[in-house]
Coordinates of C-alpha atoms in Angstrom, one line a residue:
M99 CA -14.7 -19.9 -50.1
S100 CA -12.0 -22.2 -49.0
T101 CA -11.6 -25.9 -49.9
I102 CA -12.2 -27.1 -46.4
T103 CA -15.5 -25.1 -46.2
L104 CA -16.7 -26.7 -49.4
A105 CA -15.9 -30.1 -48.2
M106 CA -17.9 -29.6 -44.9
M107 CA -20.9 -28.3 -46.9
L108 CA -20.9 -31.3 -49.2
A109 CA -20.6 -33.7 -46.3
S110 CA -23.6 -32.1 -44.4
V111 CA -26.0 -32.8 -47.3
G112 CA -27.0 -36.4 -47.9
P113 CA -29.6 -37.9 -50.3
T114 CA -32.9 -39.3 -48.8
S115 CA -33.8 -41.3 -51.8
Q116 CA -32.5 -42.3 -55.2
D117 CA -34.3 -39.4 -57.0
D118 CA -33.2 -36.9 -54.4
G119 CA -29.6 -38.0 -54.9
D120 CA -29.8 -37.2 -58.6
V121 CA -31.2 -33.7 -57.8
I122 CA -28.5 -33.1 -55.3
A123 CA -25.8 -34.2 -57.7
V124 CA -27.1 -31.6 -60.2
R125 CA -27.2 -28.9 -57.7
E126 CA -23.7 -29.6 -56.5
A127 CA -22.1 -29.6 -60.0
P128 CA -21.2 -25.9 -59.9
M129 CA -19.7 -26.2 -56.4
L130 CA -17.6 -29.3 -57.4
A131 CA -16.2 -27.3 -60.4
L132 CA -15.0 -24.6 -58.0
A133 CA -13.4 -27.3 -55.8
Q134 CA -11.6 -28.9 -58.8
Q135 CA -10.2 -25.5 -59.7
A136 CA -8.9 -25.0 -56.2
V137 CA -7.2 -28.5 -55.9
P138 CA -5.1 -29.5 -58.9
A139 CA -6.0 -32.9 -60.2
A140 CA -3.4 -35.7 -60.3
P141 CA -2.6 -37.1 -63.7
A142 CA -4.8 -40.1 -64.7
P143 CA -3.1 -43.5 -64.5
S144 CA -4.5 -44.4 -67.9
A145 CA -2.3 -41.8 -69.5
V146 CA 0.8 -43.5 -68.3
A147 CA -0.3 -46.9 -69.4
A148 CA -1.1 -45.6 -72.8
Q149 CA 2.5 -44.7 -73.6
P150 CA 3.9 -47.1 -76.2
V151 CA 6.8 -49.3 -75.1
E152 CA 9.8 -49.3 -77.3
E153 CA 10.7 -52.7 -78.7
P154 CA 14.4 -53.7 -78.9
A155 CA 16.0 -53.3 -82.2
P156 CA 16.4 -56.6 -84.1
A157 CA 19.8 -58.2 -83.8
L158 CA 22.1 -57.9 -86.8
P159 CA 23.1 -61.0 -88.6
E160 CA 26.4 -62.5 -87.4
A161 CA 28.1 -61.7 -90.6
Q162 CA 27.4 -58.0 -90.1
T163 CA 28.7 -57.8 -86.5
G164 CA 32.4 -57.5 -86.5
T165 CA 34.5 -57.3 -83.4
A166 CA 35.8 -53.8 -83.2
P167 CA 39.4 -53.4 -82.2
P168 CA 40.0 -52.5 -78.6
P169 CA 40.4 -48.8 -77.9
A170 CA 43.9 -47.6 -77.8
N171 CA 43.5 -46.4 -74.2
V172 CA 42.7 -49.8 -72.7
P173 CA 45.7 -51.0 -70.7
A174 CA 47.1 -54.4 -70.9
G175 CA 45.4 -57.0 -68.7
V176 CA 41.8 -55.6 -69.2
P177 CA 39.6 -58.1 -71.2
T178 CA 38.9 -56.8 -74.7
G179 CA 35.2 -57.6 -74.2
A180 CA 35.0 -55.2 -71.2
P181 CA 34.2 -51.6 -71.7
A182 CA 37.1 -49.2 -71.8
P183 CA 37.8 -47.5 -68.5
A184 CA 36.8 -43.9 -68.3
E185 CA 39.4 -41.2 -68.5
G186 CA 41.2 -41.0 -65.2
E187 CA 39.7 -44.2 -63.8
N188 CA 42.1 -46.4 -61.8
V189 CA 42.7 -49.8 -63.2
I190 CA 44.3 -52.6 -61.1
I191 CA 46.5 -55.0 -63.0
V192 CA 47.6 -58.1 -61.1
N193 CA 51.2 -59.1 -62.0
A194 CA 52.4 -61.9 -59.8
S195 CA 56.2 -62.0 -59.4
P196 CA 58.0 -65.3 -58.7
R197 CA 60.1 -63.4 -56.1
H198 CA 57.1 -63.0 -53.8
I199 CA 56.2 -66.4 -52.5
R200 CA 55.0 -67.5 -49.1
A201 CA 58.4 -69.0 -48.2
D202 CA 60.0 -65.7 -48.8
P203 CA 58.1 -63.0 -47.0
L204 CA 61.2 -60.7 -46.7
S205 CA 61.9 -60.9 -50.5
A206 CA 62.4 -57.1 -50.8
I207 CA 65.1 -57.0 -48.1
N208 CA 66.6 -60.3 -49.4
V209 CA 66.8 -59.0 -53.0
A210 CA 68.6 -55.8 -51.9
T211 CA 71.1 -57.9 -49.9
F212 CA 71.5 -60.4 -52.7
E213 CA 72.4 -57.6 -55.2
A214 CA 74.8 -56.0 -52.7
V215 CA 76.6 -59.4 -52.0
N216 CA 76.8 -60.1 -55.7
A217 CA 78.4 -56.8 -56.4
V218 CA 81.0 -57.5 -53.7
D219 CA 81.5 -61.0 -55.0
K220 CA 82.3 -59.8 -58.5
A221 CA 84.6 -57.0 -57.3
V222 CA 86.5 -58.8 -54.5
V223 CA 85.6 -62.4 -53.6
A224 CA 85.6 -64.0 -57.1
P225 CA 89.1 -62.5 -58.0
V226 CA 90.5 -63.6 -54.6
A227 CA 89.1 -67.1 -55.0
G228 CA 90.5 -67.3 -58.5
N229 CA 94.0 -66.4 -57.3
Y230 CA 93.6 -68.9 -54.4
E231 CA 92.9 -71.6 -56.9
K232 CA 95.9 -70.6 -59.1
I233 CA 98.4 -70.3 -56.3
V234 CA 97.4 -73.1 -53.9
P235 CA 97.8 -76.6 -55.5
K236 CA 94.8 -78.8 -55.6
P237 CA 96.2 -81.4 -53.1
V238 CA 96.8 -78.7 -50.5
R239 CA 93.3 -77.3 -51.0
N240 CA 91.8 -80.8 -50.7
G241 CA 93.9 -81.4 -47.6
L242 CA 92.5 -78.3 -46.0
R243 CA 89.0 -79.2 -47.0
N244 CA 89.5 -82.7 -45.4
V245 CA 90.7 -81.2 -42.1
L246 CA 87.6 -79.0 -41.8
I247 CA 85.3 -81.9 -42.7
N248 CA 87.0 -84.0 -40.1
L249 CA 86.5 -81.3 -37.5
A250 CA 82.8 -81.3 -38.3
E251 CA 82.4 -85.1 -37.7
P252 CA 81.4 -84.6 -34.0
I253 CA 78.5 -82.4 -35.2
V254 CA 77.4 -85.3 -37.5
F255 CA 77.8 -87.8 -34.7
V256 CA 75.7 -85.9 -32.2
N257 CA 72.8 -85.3 -34.7
Y258 CA 72.6 -88.9 -35.7
L259 CA 72.2 -89.8 -32.0
L260 CA 69.4 -87.1 -31.8
Q261 CA 67.7 -88.7 -34.8
F262 CA 68.0 -92.2 -33.1
K263 CA 70.3 -93.6 -35.9
P264 CA 72.9 -95.3 -33.8
G265 CA 74.4 -97.2 -36.7
K266 CA 75.2 -94.1 -38.7
A267 CA 76.4 -92.4 -35.5
L268 CA 78.9 -95.2 -34.9
E269 CA 80.1 -95.0 -38.5
T270 CA 80.7 -91.3 -38.1
L271 CA 82.6 -91.9 -34.9
G272 CA 84.7 -94.5 -36.6
R273 CA 85.5 -92.1 -39.5
F274 CA 86.6 -89.4 -37.0
G275 CA 88.9 -91.8 -35.2
I276 CA 90.5 -93.2 -38.4
N277 CA 91.0 -89.9 -40.1
S278 CA 92.3 -88.2 -37.0
T279 CA 95.0 -90.8 -36.6
I280 CA 95.8 -92.6 -39.8
G281 CA 94.6 -89.7 -41.9
V282 CA 97.0 -87.3 -40.1
A283 CA 94.5 -85.0 -38.3
G284 CA 92.1 -85.4 -41.2
L285 CA 94.4 -84.3 -44.0
F286 CA 93.6 -87.5 -45.9
D287 CA 90.2 -89.2 -45.9
M288 CA 91.4 -92.8 -45.2
A289 CA 88.1 -93.9 -43.8
K290 CA 86.4 -94.1 -47.2
R291 CA 89.1 -96.3 -48.6
K292 CA 89.7 -100.0 -48.2
P293 CA 89.3 -101.8 -45.9
F294 CA 87.1 -99.4 -44.0
H295 CA 84.6 -98.2 -46.6
L296 CA 83.0 -95.6 -44.4
P297 CA 81.5 -92.9 -46.6
Y298 CA 81.2 -89.3 -45.4
R299 CA 77.6 -88.1 -44.6
Q300 CA 76.6 -84.6 -43.8
N301 CA 74.3 -83.8 -40.9
G302 CA 73.6 -81.0 -38.5
F303 CA 71.1 -79.5 -36.1
A304 CA 69.1 -77.9 -39.0
N305 CA 68.6 -81.4 -40.4
T306 CA 67.5 -82.7 -37.1
F307 CA 65.0 -79.9 -36.8
G308 CA 63.7 -80.7 -40.3
Y309 CA 63.7 -84.5 -39.5
Y310 CA 61.2 -83.9 -36.6
G311 CA 58.9 -81.7 -38.8
I312 CA 60.1 -78.2 -38.0
G313 CA 59.6 -76.1 -41.2
N314 CA 62.1 -73.8 -42.9
G315 CA 60.6 -70.6 -41.6
P316 CA 61.3 -67.4 -43.7
Y317 CA 63.9 -67.7 -46.4
L318 CA 66.8 -65.3 -45.7
F319 CA 69.7 -64.1 -47.8
L320 CA 72.4 -62.7 -45.4
P321 CA 75.8 -61.1 -45.9
V322 CA 78.7 -63.6 -45.5
L323 CA 76.3 -66.5 -45.0
G324 CA 74.4 -66.2 -48.2
P325 CA 71.1 -68.2 -48.7
T326 CA 69.6 -69.7 -45.6
T327 CA 66.3 -70.0 -43.6
A328 CA 65.3 -69.2 -40.1
R329 CA 65.5 -72.9 -39.1
D330 CA 68.9 -73.4 -40.8
L331 CA 70.3 -70.2 -39.2
V332 CA 69.5 -71.5 -35.7
G333 CA 71.0 -74.9 -36.6
R334 CA 74.1 -73.2 -38.0
V335 CA 74.7 -71.4 -34.7
L336 CA 74.4 -74.7 -32.8
D337 CA 76.7 -76.4 -35.2
L338 CA 79.4 -73.8 -34.7
S339 CA 79.0 -74.2 -30.9
I340 CA 79.7 -78.0 -30.7
V341 CA 83.4 -78.1 -31.3
P342 CA 84.4 -75.1 -29.1
T343 CA 82.2 -76.5 -26.3
I344 CA 83.6 -80.0 -26.5
F345 CA 87.2 -79.4 -27.2
G346 CA 87.7 -75.8 -25.8
S347 CA 90.9 -74.0 -26.8
P348 CA 92.1 -73.3 -29.5
F349 CA 88.7 -74.0 -31.1
N350 CA 87.1 -71.3 -29.1
K351 CA 89.5 -68.6 -30.2
P352 CA 88.6 -65.9 -32.8
A353 CA 91.7 -66.7 -34.8
Y354 CA 90.5 -70.2 -35.3
S355 CA 87.0 -69.1 -36.3
I356 CA 88.3 -66.5 -38.8
G357 CA 90.9 -68.8 -40.3
T358 CA 88.6 -71.8 -40.8
G359 CA 85.8 -69.6 -42.0
T360 CA 88.1 -68.0 -44.6
V361 CA 89.4 -71.3 -45.9
K362 CA 85.9 -72.8 -46.1
S363 CA 84.5 -69.7 -48.0
L364 CA 87.4 -69.7 -50.5
N365 CA 87.1 -73.5 -51.2
D366 CA 83.3 -73.2 -51.6
R367 CA 83.7 -70.2 -53.9
V368 CA 86.1 -72.1 -56.1
E369 CA 84.0 -75.3 -56.3
F370 CA 80.7 -73.4 -57.0
D371 CA 82.0 -71.0 -59.6
E372 CA 80.0 -72.7 -62.4
Q373 CA 76.9 -72.9 -60.2
I374 CA 77.1 -69.2 -59.4
A375 CA 77.5 -68.4 -63.1
A376 CA 74.5 -70.6 -64.0
N377 CA 72.3 -68.7 -61.4
R378 CA 73.4 -65.4 -62.8
A379 CA 72.6 -66.4 -66.3
A380 CA 69.0 -67.4 -65.3
A381 CA 66.1 -65.1 -66.1
D382 CA 66.0 -64.1 -62.4
P383 CA 69.3 -64.8 -60.6
Y384 CA 67.7 -64.2 -57.2
V385 CA 64.9 -66.7 -57.8
A386 CA 67.4 -69.3 -59.2
T387 CA 69.7 -69.0 -56.2
R388 CA 66.7 -69.3 -53.8
D389 CA 65.1 -72.3 -55.5
F390 CA 68.4 -74.2 -55.7
Y391 CA 68.9 -73.8 -52.0
L392 CA 65.4 -74.7 -50.9
K393 CA 65.2 -77.7 -53.2
R394 CA 68.6 -79.0 -52.0
R395 CA 67.8 -78.6 -48.3
Q396 CA 64.4 -80.3 -48.7
A397 CA 66.1 -83.3 -50.5
E398 CA 68.7 -83.5 -47.7
V399 CA 66.0 -83.6 -45.0
D400 CA 63.8 -86.1 -46.9
A401 CA 66.8 -88.4 -47.3
L402 CA 67.0 -88.8 -43.5
H403 CA 63.7 -90.7 -43.6
S404 CA 63.5 -94.4 -44.6
A405 CA 62.1 -95.4 -48.0
E406 CA 59.1 -97.0 -46.2
Y407 CA 58.3 -93.7 -44.4
R408 CA 58.6 -91.7 -47.6
A409 CA 56.3 -94.2 -49.4
R410 CA 53.7 -94.0 -46.6
K411 CA 53.8 -90.2 -46.6
G412 CA 53.9 -89.8 -50.4
I413 CA 57.3 -88.2 -50.4
P414 CA 59.2 -88.7 -53.6
D415 CA 62.7 -90.1 -53.6
P416 CA 65.0 -87.2 -52.7
V417 CA 67.2 -86.0 -55.6
L418 CA 69.6 -83.1 -55.5
P419 CA 69.1 -80.3 -58.0
T420 CA 71.6 -80.2 -60.8
I421 CA 75.1 -79.1 -59.7
P422 CA 77.5 -78.1 -62.6
A423 CA 80.9 -79.7 -62.4
H424 CA 83.8 -77.4 -61.7
V425 CA 86.7 -77.3 -64.1
N426 CA 90.0 -75.6 -63.3
D427 CA 90.8 -73.7 -66.5
N428 CA 94.3 -72.8 -65.2
A429 CA 95.4 -76.5 -64.7
P430 CA 97.4 -78.2 -67.4
E431 CA 95.2 -80.2 -69.8
G432 CA 95.0 -83.8 -68.9
S433 CA 96.2 -83.4 -65.3
D434 CA 94.4 -84.4 -62.2
A435 CA 93.8 -80.8 -61.3
A436 CA 91.9 -80.3 -64.7
R437 CA 89.5 -83.1 -64.1
P438 CA 85.9 -81.9 -63.6
T439 CA 84.7 -82.3 -60.0
V440 CA 81.2 -82.1 -58.5
S441 CA 80.9 -80.9 -54.9
I442 CA 77.9 -81.0 -52.6
P443 CA 77.3 -78.0 -50.3
S444 CA 77.5 -78.6 -46.6
S445 CA 74.5 -78.9 -44.4
T446 CA 76.4 -77.5 -41.4
G447 CA 77.9 -74.1 -40.8
M448 CA 81.4 -75.4 -40.3
A449 CA 82.2 -78.0 -43.0
P450 CA 83.1 -77.0 -46.5
A451 CA 81.6 -78.5 -49.6
A452 CA 82.4 -82.2 -49.9
P453 CA 83.1 -84.2 -53.1
A454 CA 80.1 -86.0 -54.5
P455 CA 80.3 -89.8 -53.7
E456 CA 81.2 -92.1 -56.4
A457 CA 78.4 -94.5 -55.4
P458 CA 75.0 -93.9 -53.8
V459 CA 75.2 -93.5 -50.0
S460 CA 72.3 -94.5 -47.8
G461 CA 70.7 -91.6 -45.9
T462 CA 71.8 -89.0 -48.5
P463 CA 69.9 -87.7 -51.5
A464 CA 70.7 -89.1 -54.9
L465 CA 72.7 -87.1 -57.4
P466 CA 70.9 -85.8 -60.5
P467 CA 71.7 -87.4 -63.8
V468 CA 74.7 -85.9 -65.5
P469 CA 73.5 -83.8 -68.5
E470 CA 74.9 -85.0 -71.8
T471 CA 77.5 -82.8 -73.3
V472 CA 77.0 -81.8 -76.9
P473 CA 80.3 -81.7 -78.9
A474 CA 81.1 -78.4 -80.4
P475 CA 80.7 -78.3 -84.2

């Protein structure tokens, strides 16, 4: 007899009274037993509840719990309290490099260019610059530097006008007129002497961009040009276009561009030999070169603003990063050529590095304090 048939038979019989119900229950007992054999019974809930619950083991005293040494297969950077990674499990270790910063999104390309340029510098440029310093007397080198600085004065003049600084623009125009005439086409910087007292100030389109709040853009390290930024690169192109546009020939000839560019590069390589050596001696020469450039350029842009503006904006007083003095080891001891000199890199793409002013000049960043020299034992 099937289980469904049994259920229908049980449902068709109902008790008519309390006593009849007892009799029916007795009569149905054998049939219920058959139904229970046909349908397996589910386990009773009480059986599950009756299982004992394991209590946690008592904690050992602190004296008995020693910190076990970390497993040998735990890589560096994983906390010792964390469980050791399983065999073959990937572990991500964060190792921030100072080369990768927001201002230098192209650091991988820049580093490769930096290393290539450094190799060329050690093999070719540095020896040529050293021979240039040995062969060409210092007065001649200074005269060539002064001529190039004087040719860049129109760039300075135009940008002071764009920055609405007419006073400094007129001073620059006066310097250009005095040095072009009395200074023999700029060979001698007569404008900074008595009775004129017109100091040289650097300026360019990149400074004007920064003055009006345009950021650096990506940092770049380029062949020939060296460290720069996207903003400074655009400004450099505009700087180099001013003189050829205003004066025409011969300043728009390739021979002029190549000749002045070669003299500027050699002069700068001589003057910054100690700075380059200091950067190469740093823990990361690339980072040292980049940081020196970015700090210097920020100081030059901040110096264009007045002290009141900087105080209102919370900008600290601009100070140039430390620039080691250059010493000509080939010059006779005690001579003028052997005297240490500090030069400031140019803000324009045309002018070479200029000598550091003997006194503070308004509108330019202050020089860092000269480090004390410790006498050799």
